[in-house]
Amino acid sequence: MKIRFAASSLAALAIATAAPSLADDHTAATDSAQEIAPLASLIDEVSIANTKFQLENGLTVIVHEDRKAPVVGVAVWYNVGSKDEPEGQTGFAHLFEHLMFNGSENAPGDFFQYLQEMGATDYNGTTNFDRTNYFQTVPTGALEKALWLESDRMGYLLGAVTQEKLDNQRGVVQNEKRQGDNQPGGLIFYEIVEQLFPKPHPYGHTPIGSMADLDAASMEDVRNWFRDKYGPNNATLVLAGDISPEEARPLVEKYFGEITRGPVNTPASAEITELSEDVRTVMKDQVAATNLSRYWTAPGIDSRDLVALTVGADILGGLSSSRLDNVLVRDEKLAVGVSAGNFAFQRVGILTIGATVRPGVEAATVEARMDEILTRFIAEGPTEDEVRRAATRTVARTIRGLEQVGGFGGKAVTLAQGQVLTGSQNFFADQLKILATLTPAEVQAAMLKWLTRPALTIQLEPGEREGSYEEALGGNSAAKEESKFVVTKERPAPEISGLSALDFPDITEVTLSNGMKVHYAQRDAVPVTRVALSFDAGSAADPLDKRGLEGLALSLFDEGTTTLSSKEIAEARERLGAEINTGGGQDRSTFTLTALSANLAPSLDLMTDIVRNPAFDEGELERVRAQTITGIEQAMRTPQGIANRTLTPLLYGADNPYGDAGQGTVASVSSITRDDLVTFKDAWIRPDNATLFVVSDTPLAELTPALEQAFGAWEAPAAAKGSKDFSNLAEAPSSQRIILVDRPNSPQSFILGGLVTDAKAQDPQIVDLLNANNALGGNFLARLNMNLRETKGWSYGVRGGVRLRENAVSYIVQAPVQADRTGDSLTELSREISSFLSTNGVTETELSRIVNNEIRELPGRFETSAAVLGAMQSNATYGRPSNYHETLADTYRAQTAQSLDAAARSALDLGRFTWVIVGDAEQVRPQLEAIGITYEETSAN
């Protein structure tokens, strides 16, 4: 489970690679060619019709009907979070969330076991300051079982909670804390809340809590928390999807109606604190560049100022055309990234701005300039155009989000959040009404009110962390009680029935006049069009001495065309509510447009200009190069980045197209010239190397003329088309190879290992290897995770993954583990893999669960147009038929334990694995020596 709180991004450590600018009244040429839909008409597109009722026991129920797919999003929100924790019990709301997944009286197994049997998708649980939630999207035919499952843990949990489960999940949560703390800047959030909300303020500690308080959690604490906080009258249930209120009520009454009402939890009140004077903290960590962040306390989610503050923060540093970005990043090149945001909780909020200093520039210079920009913004206020652009971007994102019923950001979450935090499930609609009429004066007034108060400034500098790390003591030192599994009431599980098969949209193919192929699918759940222009390139197209060329080039396409500056491009995107992104991975380079269909014509014009006419301006090249290099240097300071950059060339070979982690090196990126960018574009970004993929609510007949106008007349250049050579793949070692990379003061070790297999992504039987891995390492219930997380409690999560690439298939195991269990963890990983590949292959129980899950989750996997678009591209890359996913159910049904074992044993050989361990060598070295492992040692630098 994840702790999800918006303020996790407050550290502002990510290197921003966008290229925004100072807003003015200049409008990009592409805007004037086509009429843009007005904001009011876009807001009219946003609707989540719903019905709310309450059971006699106080459970609030909200139902939203959406028949686009045979799935229902189920969300249960409890009105309790970390702000409600008493002194000495910090982290308990989140610890209890973990326990809620460990079985209830009538569902004694792991909760994920039942979810996978149902074919659930988008499932998890999260905790923040204000609430704890649990959610899953299930096939309609499994809804009744999902309600039985949720009601059993709401009403009948305590008999299933044992001391063993508490001790295990305590260890898991402490490793979750270590995993977050181990990241560069991972300690900043503690400083923020402690300074802005001094104890005993309810927001004065983070949801993850302290190691000492987690150590102290007892069984009696568990019982009291459940009795006091988890009654139905303290919960909201949302059902969104293929169900009506009339269908929902009797089911909810049947499963939840008998649960006894509990005490009323009144969320802790909390004042909006104000610092008496400015506070400054200097911290050091493994960061590539100094980061400056400023924080103010702000009002909570129910404040009238909420919308104005959010829009103001976007204009200041959130938009691609933000003022901070324009001055600090683009024009004056003092910073490599900026940020701003308004993070509103139930009672309080945090406003923040920040900048990552460009190496070689004085932090004081950046801070002074940042203050000047802020002062001017407050004094003059935003322009009307800035406010409209920020509002349009927000509305466009809202419209796109309407397609998903569940998950982290679907309609169920939107309704539940409003109900639990404000008392109104339609809170989102009220906010949009304010947004529709928001004026520059209102934004200015809100910023003047809240951003002229004393602030906390945190300067995070490169260097070694200071002070000692708070470690766990190993569990509650008090006497452990003997606890037995008890069933207080028998509640038989309902059957799963009436499941629907996947109805993947029909794919139509047309050819433009220049020969470019178009693959089209219609989805009309939301008025959105998604266009992916995919080129057979990817990072594998990089010349060996110019690693990172593809990534740098893609970053520069939207930093200016022959007719538009990067600022004009950013503003045009915002006015249109469009997103134009680049990426694609190792095998493909892809430009993806996500447009409101009402603004499709001008959005497509803008995309076309970006793809076909990049300027590759020398000034923009140097700016983006600096951002890229800082990003590379930062990646080499994170455990994951170090491990990936160490393992990748060892697996594939340093001279293989796949032998680079993707960004290149500081040296290779430093050597790239404008001529290299032009050469790359002419060789790879060309119509005879491209395929178009479109998913839209608009019929193909109406889209084809626009696509023809955009790309049909595009001619290939005279230069030769690029080619890739994968013949020099590295040989795997004849015996296991282990590399220890020293990263001092790491509370966790990051283990990454694997090999390149002989499997082929294009082979129809690749699904046997994928499902074999679902027993070994591919999901929560797989053996690697269940051992190191759910049995040992040494890790927050372990996964093994089959990584498909067009010309190679690798198998990679990833395991962040507590530092003092590194050697033991490596031993257990090796034991599990060895056993799986020899005497203890896939069991019939595992086979049944895996096959049922893969078949039943198909409709949920392709609920959204984005998922359909991704599947279309994968099918083309791997040479599959357009109806490939509709054939998978029969393929899965034909699988046997023997066929999965054969696939795994043919592809995997533990004796040829290469392992990389990134951790504190002083702690790890003795562990490896104690178990007799031969290893090599190197430094992270």
PDB file of C-alpha atoms in Angstrom, residues 235-449:
ATOM      1  CA  ALA A 235     -17.165   5.736   6.239  1.00  0.00           C
ATOM      2  CA  THR A 236     -18.289   6.575   2.722  1.00  0.00           C
ATOM      3  CA  LEU A 237     -18.818   3.916   0.052  1.00  0.00           C
ATOM      4  CA  VAL A 238     -18.767   4.987  -3.598  1.00  0.00           C
ATOM      5  CA  LEU A 239     -19.822   2.739  -6.485  1.00  0.00           C
ATOM      6  CA  ALA A 240     -19.067   4.190  -9.919  1.00  0.00           C
ATOM      7  CA  GLY A 241     -19.591   2.326 -13.164  1.00  0.00           C
ATOM      8  CA  ASP A 242     -21.843  -0.385 -14.540  1.00  0.00           C
ATOM      9  CA  ILE A 243     -24.512  -0.159 -11.849  1.00  0.00           C
ATOM     10  CA  SER A 244     -27.583   1.950 -11.065  1.00  0.00           C
ATOM     11  CA  PRO A 245     -28.683   3.280  -7.667  1.00  0.00           C
ATOM     12  CA  GLU A 246     -31.632   0.886  -7.796  1.00  0.00           C
ATOM     13  CA  GLU A 247     -29.298  -2.061  -8.297  1.00  0.00           C
ATOM     14  CA  ALA A 248     -26.807  -0.850  -5.715  1.00  0.00           C
ATOM     15  CA  ARG A 249     -29.042  -0.212  -2.704  1.00  0.00           C
ATOM     16  CA  PRO A 250     -30.149  -3.818  -2.011  1.00  0.00           C
ATOM     17  CA  LEU A 251     -26.584  -5.101  -2.413  1.00  0.00           C
ATOM     18  CA  VAL A 252     -25.187  -2.502  -0.041  1.00  0.00           C
ATOM     19  CA  GLU A 253     -27.965  -3.175   2.481  1.00  0.00           C
ATOM     20  CA  LYS A 254     -27.294  -6.916   2.239  1.00  0.00           C
ATOM     21  CA  TYR A 255     -23.592  -6.728   3.032  1.00  0.00           C
ATOM     22  CA  PHE A 256     -23.133  -3.535   5.057  1.00  0.00           C
ATOM     23  CA  GLY A 257     -26.518  -3.058   6.706  1.00  0.00           C
ATOM     24  CA  GLU A 258     -25.867  -5.484   9.549  1.00  0.00           C
ATOM     25  CA  ILE A 259     -22.619  -3.842  10.671  1.00  0.00           C
ATOM     26  CA  THR A 260     -23.006  -2.089  14.006  1.00  0.00           C
ATOM     27  CA  ARG A 261     -22.658   1.656  14.204  1.00  0.00           C
ATOM     28  CA  GLY A 262     -19.469   2.773  15.967  1.00  0.00           C
ATOM     29  CA  PRO A 263     -18.322   5.895  17.817  1.00  0.00           C
ATOM     30  CA  VAL A 264     -18.389   9.120  15.812  1.00  0.00           C
ATOM     31  CA  ASN A 265     -14.907  10.262  14.813  1.00  0.00           C
ATOM     32  CA  THR A 266     -14.864  14.035  14.643  1.00  0.00           C
ATOM     33  CA  PRO A 267     -11.781  14.930  12.612  1.00  0.00           C
ATOM     34  CA  ALA A 268      -9.223  16.814  14.645  1.00  0.00           C
ATOM     35  CA  SER A 269      -9.565  20.558  14.390  1.00  0.00           C
ATOM     36  CA  ALA A 270      -6.430  22.428  13.438  1.00  0.00           C
ATOM     37  CA  GLU A 271      -5.584  26.089  13.225  1.00  0.00           C
ATOM     38  CA  ILE A 272      -3.829  27.603  10.231  1.00  0.00           C
ATOM     39  CA  THR A 273      -0.533  28.391  11.864  1.00  0.00           C
ATOM     40  CA  GLU A 274       1.596  31.410  11.009  1.00  0.00           C
ATOM     41  CA  LEU A 275       5.323  31.641  11.552  1.00  0.00           C
ATOM     42  CA  SER A 276       6.333  34.571  13.745  1.00  0.00           C
ATOM     43  CA  GLU A 277       9.236  35.304  11.427  1.00  0.00           C
ATOM     44  CA  ASP A 278      10.949  33.861   8.372  1.00  0.00           C
ATOM     45  CA  VAL A 279      12.730  30.566   9.068  1.00  0.00           C
ATOM     46  CA  ARG A 280      15.649  29.172   7.081  1.00  0.00           C
ATOM     47  CA  THR A 281      16.979  25.622   7.134  1.00  0.00           C
ATOM     48  CA  VAL A 282      20.026  24.353   5.261  1.00  0.00           C
ATOM     49  CA  MET A 283      20.171  20.598   4.633  1.00  0.00           C
ATOM     50  CA  LYS A 284      22.597  18.383   2.752  1.00  0.00           C
ATOM     51  CA  ASP A 285      21.866  15.251   0.766  1.00  0.00           C
ATOM     52  CA  GLN A 286      22.892  13.308  -2.310  1.00  0.00           C
ATOM     53  CA  VAL A 287      21.516  15.791  -4.824  1.00  0.00           C
ATOM     54  CA  ALA A 288      23.175  16.944  -8.020  1.00  0.00           C
ATOM     55  CA  ALA A 289      22.278  20.618  -7.614  1.00  0.00           C
ATOM     56  CA  THR A 290      21.145  22.946  -4.866  1.00  0.00           C
ATOM     57  CA  ASN A 291      17.397  23.176  -4.450  1.00  0.00           C
ATOM     58  CA  LEU A 292      15.665  26.224  -2.980  1.00  0.00           C
ATOM     59  CA  SER A 293      12.123  25.770  -1.676  1.00  0.00           C
ATOM     60  CA  ARG A 294       9.840  28.280   0.042  1.00  0.00           C
ATOM     61  CA  TYR A 295       6.771  27.248   2.062  1.00  0.00           C
ATOM     62  CA  TRP A 296       3.840  29.140   3.560  1.00  0.00           C
ATOM     63  CA  THR A 297       0.930  27.808   5.558  1.00  0.00           C
ATOM     64  CA  ALA A 298      -2.373  28.223   3.744  1.00  0.00           C
ATOM     65  CA  PRO A 299      -6.083  27.485   4.179  1.00  0.00           C
ATOM     66  CA  GLY A 300      -7.627  24.050   3.824  1.00  0.00           C
ATOM     67  CA  ILE A 301      -9.754  22.512   1.114  1.00  0.00           C
ATOM     68  CA  ASP A 302     -12.980  24.270   2.074  1.00  0.00           C
ATOM     69  CA  SER A 303     -11.552  27.803   1.786  1.00  0.00           C
ATOM     70  CA  ARG A 304     -13.023  30.238  -0.711  1.00  0.00           C
ATOM     71  CA  ASP A 305      -9.416  31.073  -1.621  1.00  0.00           C
ATOM     72  CA  LEU A 306      -8.623  27.506  -2.699  1.00  0.00           C
ATOM     73  CA  VAL A 307      -9.231  27.926  -6.441  1.00  0.00           C
ATOM     74  CA  ALA A 308      -7.553  31.336  -6.604  1.00  0.00           C
ATOM     75  CA  LEU A 309      -4.462  30.078  -4.781  1.00  0.00           C
ATOM     76  CA  THR A 310      -4.206  26.994  -6.986  1.00  0.00           C
ATOM     77  CA  VAL A 311      -4.475  29.056 -10.165  1.00  0.00           C
ATOM     78  CA  GLY A 312      -2.016  31.610  -8.802  1.00  0.00           C
ATOM     79  CA  ALA A 313       0.528  28.906  -7.992  1.00  0.00           C
ATOM     80  CA  ASP A 314       0.106  27.441 -11.494  1.00  0.00           C
ATOM     81  CA  ILE A 315       0.775  30.810 -13.096  1.00  0.00           C
ATOM     82  CA  LEU A 316       3.744  31.430 -10.833  1.00  0.00           C
ATOM     83  CA  GLY A 317       5.495  28.096 -11.303  1.00  0.00           C
ATOM     84  CA  GLY A 318       3.189  25.274 -12.369  1.00  0.00           C
ATOM     85  CA  LEU A 319       2.323  25.982 -15.990  1.00  0.00           C
ATOM     86  CA  SER A 320       4.728  25.328 -18.840  1.00  0.00           C
ATOM     87  CA  SER A 321       4.477  29.088 -19.392  1.00  0.00           C
ATOM     88  CA  SER A 322       4.925  30.008 -15.728  1.00  0.00           C
ATOM     89  CA  ARG A 323       6.660  33.196 -14.698  1.00  0.00           C
ATOM     90  CA  LEU A 324       9.370  31.479 -12.679  1.00  0.00           C
ATOM     91  CA  ASP A 325      10.138  29.116 -15.520  1.00  0.00           C
ATOM     92  CA  ASN A 326      10.285  31.865 -18.090  1.00  0.00           C
ATOM     93  CA  VAL A 327      12.705  34.070 -16.173  1.00  0.00           C
ATOM     94  CA  LEU A 328      14.819  31.615 -14.178  1.00  0.00           C
ATOM     95  CA  VAL A 329      15.009  28.717 -16.611  1.00  0.00           C
ATOM     96  CA  ARG A 330      14.539  30.045 -20.117  1.00  0.00           C
ATOM     97  CA  ASP A 331      15.613  33.673 -20.274  1.00  0.00           C
ATOM     98  CA  GLU A 332      18.255  34.073 -17.607  1.00  0.00           C
ATOM     99  CA  LYS A 333      19.244  30.389 -17.354  1.00  0.00           C
ATOM    100  CA  LEU A 334      19.800  30.579 -13.611  1.00  0.00           C
ATOM    101  CA  ALA A 335      17.887  27.383 -12.791  1.00  0.00           C
ATOM    102  CA  VAL A 336      17.346  23.993 -14.411  1.00  0.00           C
ATOM    103  CA  GLY A 337      13.855  23.598 -12.997  1.00  0.00           C
ATOM    104  CA  VAL A 338      11.181  25.416 -11.010  1.00  0.00           C
ATOM    105  CA  SER A 339       7.990  24.466  -9.231  1.00  0.00           C
ATOM    106  CA  ALA A 340       4.997  25.949  -7.451  1.00  0.00           C
ATOM    107  CA  GLY A 341       1.905  24.417  -5.963  1.00  0.00           C
ATOM    108  CA  ASN A 342      -0.971  24.737  -3.542  1.00  0.00           C
ATOM    109  CA  PHE A 343      -1.428  21.587  -1.474  1.00  0.00           C
ATOM    110  CA  ALA A 344      -4.719  21.792   0.383  1.00  0.00           C
ATOM    111  CA  PHE A 345      -5.653  19.353   3.132  1.00  0.00           C
ATOM    112  CA  GLN A 346      -8.874  19.280   5.120  1.00  0.00           C
ATOM    113  CA  ARG A 347      -7.922  21.861   7.758  1.00  0.00           C
ATOM    114  CA  VAL A 348      -4.764  23.509   6.443  1.00  0.00           C
ATOM    115  CA  GLY A 349      -2.695  23.817   3.300  1.00  0.00           C
ATOM    116  CA  ILE A 350       0.845  24.468   2.161  1.00  0.00           C
ATOM    117  CA  LEU A 351       1.811  26.880  -0.601  1.00  0.00           C
ATOM    118  CA  THR A 352       5.231  26.389  -2.125  1.00  0.00           C
ATOM    119  CA  ILE A 353       7.549  27.723  -4.784  1.00  0.00           C
ATOM    120  CA  GLY A 354      10.978  26.393  -5.621  1.00  0.00           C
ATOM    121  CA  ALA A 355      13.907  26.292  -8.003  1.00  0.00           C
ATOM    122  CA  THR A 356      16.764  23.901  -8.689  1.00  0.00           C
ATOM    123  CA  VAL A 357      19.885  26.007  -9.138  1.00  0.00           C
ATOM    124  CA  ARG A 358      21.819  25.553 -12.346  1.00  0.00           C
ATOM    125  CA  PRO A 359      25.289  24.190 -11.538  1.00  0.00           C
ATOM    126  CA  GLY A 360      27.794  27.015 -11.539  1.00  0.00           C
ATOM    127  CA  VAL A 361      25.246  29.640 -10.452  1.00  0.00           C
ATOM    128  CA  GLU A 362      25.144  31.041  -6.923  1.00  0.00           C
ATOM    129  CA  ALA A 363      22.074  29.968  -4.947  1.00  0.00           C
ATOM    130  CA  ALA A 364      21.765  33.471  -3.533  1.00  0.00           C
ATOM    131  CA  THR A 365      21.428  34.892  -7.047  1.00  0.00           C
ATOM    132  CA  VAL A 366      18.595  32.510  -7.862  1.00  0.00           C
ATOM    133  CA  GLU A 367      16.827  33.179  -4.573  1.00  0.00           C
ATOM    134  CA  ALA A 368      17.014  36.935  -4.999  1.00  0.00           C
ATOM    135  CA  ARG A 369      15.605  36.715  -8.501  1.00  0.00           C
ATOM    136  CA  MET A 370      12.867  34.332  -7.343  1.00  0.00           C
ATOM    137  CA  ASP A 371      11.866  36.853  -4.676  1.00  0.00           C
ATOM    138  CA  GLU A 372      11.731  39.651  -7.256  1.00  0.00           C
ATOM    139  CA  ILE A 373       9.446  37.621  -9.520  1.00  0.00           C
ATOM    140  CA  LEU A 374       7.162  36.774  -6.603  1.00  0.00           C
ATOM    141  CA  THR A 375       7.023  40.387  -5.416  1.00  0.00           C
ATOM    142  CA  ARG A 376       6.144  41.639  -8.895  1.00  0.00           C
ATOM    143  CA  PHE A 377       3.499  38.958  -9.351  1.00  0.00           C
ATOM    144  CA  ILE A 378       1.792  39.884  -6.071  1.00  0.00           C
ATOM    145  CA  ALA A 379       2.011  43.607  -6.841  1.00  0.00           C
ATOM    146  CA  GLU A 380       0.697  43.433 -10.415  1.00  0.00           C
ATOM    147  CA  GLY A 381      -1.383  40.271 -10.398  1.00  0.00           C
ATOM    148  CA  PRO A 382      -1.838  37.886 -13.319  1.00  0.00           C
ATOM    149  CA  THR A 383      -3.234  38.726 -16.735  1.00  0.00           C
ATOM    150  CA  GLU A 384      -6.637  37.550 -17.911  1.00  0.00           C
ATOM    151  CA  ASP A 385      -4.922  35.290 -20.429  1.00  0.00           C
ATOM    152  CA  GLU A 386      -2.809  33.643 -17.733  1.00  0.00           C
ATOM    153  CA  VAL A 387      -5.859  32.914 -15.614  1.00  0.00           C
ATOM    154  CA  ARG A 388      -7.767  31.465 -18.586  1.00  0.00           C
ATOM    155  CA  ARG A 389      -4.833  29.276 -19.583  1.00  0.00           C
ATOM    156  CA  ALA A 390      -4.439  27.888 -16.079  1.00  0.00           C
ATOM    157  CA  ALA A 391      -8.181  27.292 -15.808  1.00  0.00           C
ATOM    158  CA  THR A 392      -8.370  25.602 -19.211  1.00  0.00           C
ATOM    159  CA  ARG A 393      -5.552  23.242 -18.337  1.00  0.00           C
ATOM    160  CA  THR A 394      -7.335  22.271 -15.117  1.00  0.00           C
ATOM    161  CA  VAL A 395     -10.654  21.677 -16.866  1.00  0.00           C
ATOM    162  CA  ALA A 396      -9.013  19.671 -19.650  1.00  0.00           C
ATOM    163  CA  ARG A 397      -7.368  17.375 -17.102  1.00  0.00           C
ATOM    164  CA  THR A 398     -10.705  16.983 -15.343  1.00  0.00           C
ATOM    165  CA  ILE A 399     -12.429  15.989 -18.577  1.00  0.00           C
ATOM    166  CA  ARG A 400      -9.754  13.415 -19.352  1.00  0.00           C
ATOM    167  CA  GLY A 401     -10.114  11.999 -15.847  1.00  0.00           C
ATOM    168  CA  LEU A 402     -13.841  11.395 -16.326  1.00  0.00           C
ATOM    169  CA  GLU A 403     -13.074   8.324 -18.416  1.00  0.00           C
ATOM    170  CA  GLN A 404     -11.884   6.298 -15.427  1.00  0.00           C
ATOM    171  CA  VAL A 405     -14.358   5.137 -12.799  1.00  0.00           C
ATOM    172  CA  GLY A 406     -11.857   4.035 -10.124  1.00  0.00           C
ATOM    173  CA  GLY A 407      -8.149   3.982  -9.376  1.00  0.00           C
ATOM    174  CA  PHE A 408      -6.116   6.784  -7.863  1.00  0.00           C
ATOM    175  CA  GLY A 409      -7.842   9.572  -9.785  1.00  0.00           C
ATOM    176  CA  GLY A 410     -11.148   8.318 -11.205  1.00  0.00           C
ATOM    177  CA  LYS A 411     -14.698   9.474 -10.636  1.00  0.00           C
ATOM    178  CA  ALA A 412     -15.171   7.407  -7.477  1.00  0.00           C
ATOM    179  CA  VAL A 413     -12.247   9.210  -5.859  1.00  0.00           C
ATOM    180  CA  THR A 414     -13.604  12.612  -6.888  1.00  0.00           C
ATOM    181  CA  LEU A 415     -16.972  11.935  -5.290  1.00  0.00           C
ATOM    182  CA  ALA A 416     -15.538  10.344  -2.153  1.00  0.00           C
ATOM    183  CA  GLN A 417     -13.028  13.109  -1.528  1.00  0.00           C
ATOM    184  CA  GLY A 418     -15.686  15.797  -1.655  1.00  0.00           C
ATOM    185  CA  GLN A 419     -18.012  13.889   0.649  1.00  0.00           C
ATOM    186  CA  VAL A 420     -15.435  12.941   3.273  1.00  0.00           C
ATOM    187  CA  LEU A 421     -13.456  16.178   3.408  1.00  0.00           C
ATOM    188  CA  THR A 422     -16.182  18.768   2.786  1.00  0.00           C
ATOM    189  CA  GLY A 423     -19.497  17.004   3.309  1.00  0.00           C
ATOM    190  CA  SER A 424     -20.504  17.358  -0.351  1.00  0.00           C
ATOM    191  CA  GLN A 425     -19.865  14.755  -3.043  1.00  0.00           C
ATOM    192  CA  ASN A 426     -20.385  17.526  -5.608  1.00  0.00           C
ATOM    193  CA  PHE A 427     -17.543  19.639  -4.256  1.00  0.00           C
ATOM    194  CA  PHE A 428     -15.706  19.271  -7.584  1.00  0.00           C
ATOM    195  CA  ALA A 429     -18.597  20.948  -9.415  1.00  0.00           C
ATOM    196  CA  ASP A 430     -18.646  23.863  -6.993  1.00  0.00           C
ATOM    197  CA  GLN A 431     -14.934  24.407  -7.570  1.00  0.00           C
ATOM    198  CA  LEU A 432     -15.412  24.405 -11.338  1.00  0.00           C
ATOM    199  CA  LYS A 433     -18.110  27.065 -11.024  1.00  0.00           C
ATOM    200  CA  ILE A 434     -15.645  29.269  -9.183  1.00  0.00           C
ATOM    201  CA  LEU A 435     -12.992  28.531 -11.778  1.00  0.00           C
ATOM    202  CA  ALA A 436     -15.318  29.542 -14.609  1.00  0.00           C
ATOM    203  CA  THR A 437     -15.672  33.104 -13.317  1.00  0.00           C
ATOM    204  CA  LEU A 438     -12.329  33.554 -11.546  1.00  0.00           C
ATOM    205  CA  THR A 439     -10.786  36.971 -12.173  1.00  0.00           C
ATOM    206  CA  PRO A 440      -7.173  38.161 -12.076  1.00  0.00           C
ATOM    207  CA  ALA A 441      -8.102  40.436  -9.173  1.00  0.00           C
ATOM    208  CA  GLU A 442      -9.311  37.472  -7.100  1.00  0.00           C
ATOM    209  CA  VAL A 443      -6.084  35.603  -7.755  1.00  0.00           C
ATOM    210  CA  GLN A 444      -4.007  38.633  -6.855  1.00  0.00           C
ATOM    211  CA  ALA A 445      -5.952  39.209  -3.639  1.00  0.00           C
ATOM    212  CA  ALA A 446      -5.469  35.604  -2.518  1.00  0.00           C
ATOM    213  CA  MET A 447      -1.754  35.649  -3.253  1.00  0.00           C
ATOM    214  CA  LEU A 448      -1.386  38.985  -1.444  1.00  0.00           C
ATOM    215  CA  LYS A 449      -3.202  37.586   1.580  1.00  0.00           C
TER     216      LYS A 449
END
